Amino acid sequence: MKRYIWLSVVALVLGVAGNAYAAGSIDIVNSVPNKSGGETYSVSIKILFIMTALVFLPAIAMMMTSFARIIIVLSILRQALGTPQTPSTQILVGLSLFLSFFVMSPVLEATYNNSIKPFLDGKINEQEAFEKAKAPFKKFMLKQTRQNDLNLFLSLSKSKKIATAGDAPFTVLIPAFITSELKTAFQIGFLIFIPFIVIDLVVASILMSMGMMMLSPMLVALPFKLMLFVLVDGWALIMATLAKSFAV
């Protein structure tokens, strides 16, 4: 992957830490002389803040990008096929991660060019870099967020009225975005489920009419589901649908 993708994923945390440390503005260990003539050592509070911020990186990757919608749809697809263990969870997560990189590449590129690169070049400070890094993500999230979800969390937060959706604070936008993503993912999953349910119903009806009640319909329907999915090039259709569902 291109360098800007990886740098943008960490969302300035590593960039801020590395640049500040190289410039000498963050001391990892501070030493203070004590009364006995020795020195007392302590860890800088800034380092603690940076390490704490790193803990939230997985949550940022899942809840502020396209990852959540993709992994939910793929999980529903696996259930619809009747193969709860295939593909494995690790494969689905990896597939969702790299498809998320593909979908988010314009956002990550804009973040790198407008925020991280100028910051690493010393053209802007940490505060300016952070504000410019938020803008592409906010624009992406607003395009995927339903207006009624945004209004719901604005009312729950009891914040001041905003003129446009772009003025919504991140504390309101993030839960509204997640709620909208869950709705969209389940809508797509419902449409995926329909043809496989039809196959299950047809197979179950045929088995009942033949008096083969002891034979599991799911076992008989599984090869027909797989055959249908392969014949229509299901994986390509699902990936294309998911990628096109994001209005970037």
PDB file of C-alpha atoms in Angstrom, residues 127-237:
ATOM      1  CA  GLN A 127      -3.198  21.878  16.284  1.00  0.00           C
ATOM      2  CA  GLU A 128      -3.496  22.859  12.628  1.00  0.00           C
ATOM      3  CA  ALA A 129      -2.557  19.350  11.507  1.00  0.00           C
ATOM      4  CA  PHE A 130      -5.216  17.795  13.717  1.00  0.00           C
ATOM      5  CA  GLU A 131      -7.930  20.141  12.434  1.00  0.00           C
ATOM      6  CA  LYS A 132      -6.999  19.493   8.799  1.00  0.00           C
ATOM      7  CA  ALA A 133      -6.863  15.735   9.421  1.00  0.00           C
ATOM      8  CA  LYS A 134     -10.458  15.750  10.691  1.00  0.00           C
ATOM      9  CA  ALA A 135     -11.907  17.484   7.636  1.00  0.00           C
ATOM     10  CA  PRO A 136     -11.702  14.604   5.073  1.00  0.00           C
ATOM     11  CA  PHE A 137     -13.065  12.075   7.583  1.00  0.00           C
ATOM     12  CA  LYS A 138     -15.879  14.417   8.560  1.00  0.00           C
ATOM     13  CA  LYS A 139     -16.815  14.949   4.917  1.00  0.00           C
ATOM     14  CA  PHE A 140     -16.867  11.184   4.307  1.00  0.00           C
ATOM     15  CA  MET A 141     -18.945  10.467   7.400  1.00  0.00           C
ATOM     16  CA  LEU A 142     -21.489  13.181   6.618  1.00  0.00           C
ATOM     17  CA  LYS A 143     -22.126  11.681   3.169  1.00  0.00           C
ATOM     18  CA  GLN A 144     -22.951   8.320   4.747  1.00  0.00           C
ATOM     19  CA  THR A 145     -25.028   9.670   7.656  1.00  0.00           C
ATOM     20  CA  ARG A 146     -28.786   9.963   7.448  1.00  0.00           C
ATOM     21  CA  GLN A 147     -30.198  13.328   8.367  1.00  0.00           C
ATOM     22  CA  ASN A 148     -32.735  11.848  10.815  1.00  0.00           C
ATOM     23  CA  ASP A 149     -29.952  10.004  12.672  1.00  0.00           C
ATOM     24  CA  LEU A 150     -27.943  13.199  12.905  1.00  0.00           C
ATOM     25  CA  ASN A 151     -30.972  15.106  14.167  1.00  0.00           C
ATOM     26  CA  LEU A 152     -31.640  12.378  16.736  1.00  0.00           C
ATOM     27  CA  PHE A 153     -28.225  12.663  18.346  1.00  0.00           C
ATOM     28  CA  LEU A 154     -28.268  16.438  18.118  1.00  0.00           C
ATOM     29  CA  SER A 155     -31.476  16.439  20.151  1.00  0.00           C
ATOM     30  CA  LEU A 156     -30.107  13.888  22.613  1.00  0.00           C
ATOM     31  CA  SER A 157     -26.952  15.930  23.152  1.00  0.00           C
ATOM     32  CA  LYS A 158     -29.018  19.080  23.743  1.00  0.00           C
ATOM     33  CA  SER A 159     -26.395  21.061  21.870  1.00  0.00           C
ATOM     34  CA  LYS A 160     -26.982  24.362  20.184  1.00  0.00           C
ATOM     35  CA  LYS A 161     -28.793  24.406  16.852  1.00  0.00           C
ATOM     36  CA  ILE A 162     -26.480  24.186  13.866  1.00  0.00           C
ATOM     37  CA  ALA A 163     -26.907  25.943  10.528  1.00  0.00           C
ATOM     38  CA  THR A 164     -25.678  23.032   8.392  1.00  0.00           C
ATOM     39  CA  ALA A 165     -24.797  19.372   8.926  1.00  0.00           C
ATOM     40  CA  GLY A 166     -21.135  20.262   8.467  1.00  0.00           C
ATOM     41  CA  ASP A 167     -21.235  22.204  11.735  1.00  0.00           C
ATOM     42  CA  ALA A 168     -22.099  19.084  13.752  1.00  0.00           C
ATOM     43  CA  PRO A 169     -19.422  18.228  16.360  1.00  0.00           C
ATOM     44  CA  PHE A 170     -17.633  14.892  16.187  1.00  0.00           C
ATOM     45  CA  THR A 171     -19.239  13.789  19.456  1.00  0.00           C
ATOM     46  CA  VAL A 172     -22.593  13.880  17.651  1.00  0.00           C
ATOM     47  CA  LEU A 173     -21.459  12.879  14.164  1.00  0.00           C
ATOM     48  CA  ILE A 174     -19.703   9.632  15.148  1.00  0.00           C
ATOM     49  CA  PRO A 175     -22.706   7.907  16.838  1.00  0.00           C
ATOM     50  CA  ALA A 176     -25.010   9.157  14.065  1.00  0.00           C
ATOM     51  CA  PHE A 177     -22.611   7.765  11.447  1.00  0.00           C
ATOM     52  CA  ILE A 178     -22.402   4.383  13.211  1.00  0.00           C
ATOM     53  CA  THR A 179     -26.191   4.155  13.466  1.00  0.00           C
ATOM     54  CA  SER A 180     -26.599   4.929   9.771  1.00  0.00           C
ATOM     55  CA  GLU A 181     -23.932   2.377   8.855  1.00  0.00           C
ATOM     56  CA  LEU A 182     -25.730  -0.326  10.832  1.00  0.00           C
ATOM     57  CA  LYS A 183     -29.017   0.453   9.075  1.00  0.00           C
ATOM     58  CA  THR A 184     -27.400   0.388   5.632  1.00  0.00           C
ATOM     59  CA  ALA A 185     -25.520  -2.836   6.366  1.00  0.00           C
ATOM     60  CA  PHE A 186     -28.687  -4.629   7.463  1.00  0.00           C
ATOM     61  CA  GLN A 187     -30.604  -3.359   4.432  1.00  0.00           C
ATOM     62  CA  ILE A 188     -27.946  -4.764   2.101  1.00  0.00           C
ATOM     63  CA  GLY A 189     -27.858  -7.977   4.127  1.00  0.00           C
ATOM     64  CA  PHE A 190     -31.641  -8.358   3.793  1.00  0.00           C
ATOM     65  CA  LEU A 191     -31.430  -8.144   0.002  1.00  0.00           C
ATOM     66  CA  ILE A 192     -28.604 -10.703  -0.012  1.00  0.00           C
ATOM     67  CA  PHE A 193     -30.623 -13.114   2.129  1.00  0.00           C
ATOM     68  CA  ILE A 194     -33.721 -13.230  -0.135  1.00  0.00           C
ATOM     69  CA  PRO A 195     -32.482 -15.538  -2.949  1.00  0.00           C
ATOM     70  CA  PHE A 196     -30.954 -17.980  -0.477  1.00  0.00           C
ATOM     71  CA  ILE A 197     -34.190 -18.145   1.541  1.00  0.00           C
ATOM     72  CA  VAL A 198     -36.069 -18.938  -1.669  1.00  0.00           C
ATOM     73  CA  ILE A 199     -33.726 -21.866  -2.289  1.00  0.00           C
ATOM     74  CA  ASP A 200     -34.269 -23.101   1.280  1.00  0.00           C
ATOM     75  CA  LEU A 201     -38.065 -22.916   0.883  1.00  0.00           C
ATOM     76  CA  VAL A 202     -38.038 -24.736  -2.447  1.00  0.00           C
ATOM     77  CA  VAL A 203     -35.778 -27.511  -1.159  1.00  0.00           C
ATOM     78  CA  ALA A 204     -37.803 -27.897   2.058  1.00  0.00           C
ATOM     79  CA  SER A 205     -41.080 -28.109   0.070  1.00  0.00           C
ATOM     80  CA  ILE A 206     -39.662 -30.764  -2.270  1.00  0.00           C
ATOM     81  CA  LEU A 207     -38.351 -32.852   0.612  1.00  0.00           C
ATOM     82  CA  MET A 208     -41.684 -32.635   2.439  1.00  0.00           C
ATOM     83  CA  SER A 209     -43.602 -33.677  -0.675  1.00  0.00           C
ATOM     84  CA  MET A 210     -41.279 -36.679  -1.083  1.00  0.00           C
ATOM     85  CA  GLY A 211     -41.745 -37.666   2.554  1.00  0.00           C
ATOM     86  CA  MET A 212     -38.055 -37.194   3.323  1.00  0.00           C
ATOM     87  CA  MET A 213     -38.676 -35.338   6.569  1.00  0.00           C
ATOM     88  CA  MET A 214     -35.636 -36.833   8.297  1.00  0.00           C
ATOM     89  CA  LEU A 215     -33.245 -35.266   5.795  1.00  0.00           C
ATOM     90  CA  SER A 216     -32.080 -31.755   6.706  1.00  0.00           C
ATOM     91  CA  PRO A 217     -33.197 -29.164   4.106  1.00  0.00           C
ATOM     92  CA  MET A 218     -30.135 -27.038   4.924  1.00  0.00           C
ATOM     93  CA  LEU A 219     -27.825 -29.913   3.991  1.00  0.00           C
ATOM     94  CA  VAL A 220     -29.523 -30.418   0.627  1.00  0.00           C
ATOM     95  CA  ALA A 221     -29.837 -26.693  -0.124  1.00  0.00           C
ATOM     96  CA  LEU A 222     -26.172 -25.906   0.586  1.00  0.00           C
ATOM     97  CA  PRO A 223     -24.724 -27.155  -2.739  1.00  0.00           C
ATOM     98  CA  PHE A 224     -27.466 -25.335  -4.669  1.00  0.00           C
ATOM     99  CA  LYS A 225     -26.667 -22.111  -2.810  1.00  0.00           C
ATOM    100  CA  LEU A 226     -22.976 -22.468  -3.553  1.00  0.00           C
ATOM    101  CA  MET A 227     -23.665 -23.262  -7.200  1.00  0.00           C
ATOM    102  CA  LEU A 228     -25.913 -20.200  -7.548  1.00  0.00           C
ATOM    103  CA  PHE A 229     -23.376 -17.973  -5.829  1.00  0.00           C
ATOM    104  CA  VAL A 230     -20.547 -19.163  -8.072  1.00  0.00           C
ATOM    105  CA  LEU A 231     -22.570 -18.970 -11.307  1.00  0.00           C
ATOM    106  CA  VAL A 232     -23.532 -15.333 -10.738  1.00  0.00           C
ATOM    107  CA  ASP A 233     -19.959 -14.457  -9.708  1.00  0.00           C
ATOM    108  CA  GLY A 234     -21.218 -13.582  -6.231  1.00  0.00           C
ATOM    109  CA  TRP A 235     -17.989 -12.392  -4.673  1.00  0.00           C
ATOM    110  CA  ALA A 236     -17.374  -9.845  -7.428  1.00  0.00           C
ATOM    111  CA  LEU A 237     -20.971  -8.622  -7.179  1.00  0.00           C
TER     112      LEU A 237
END
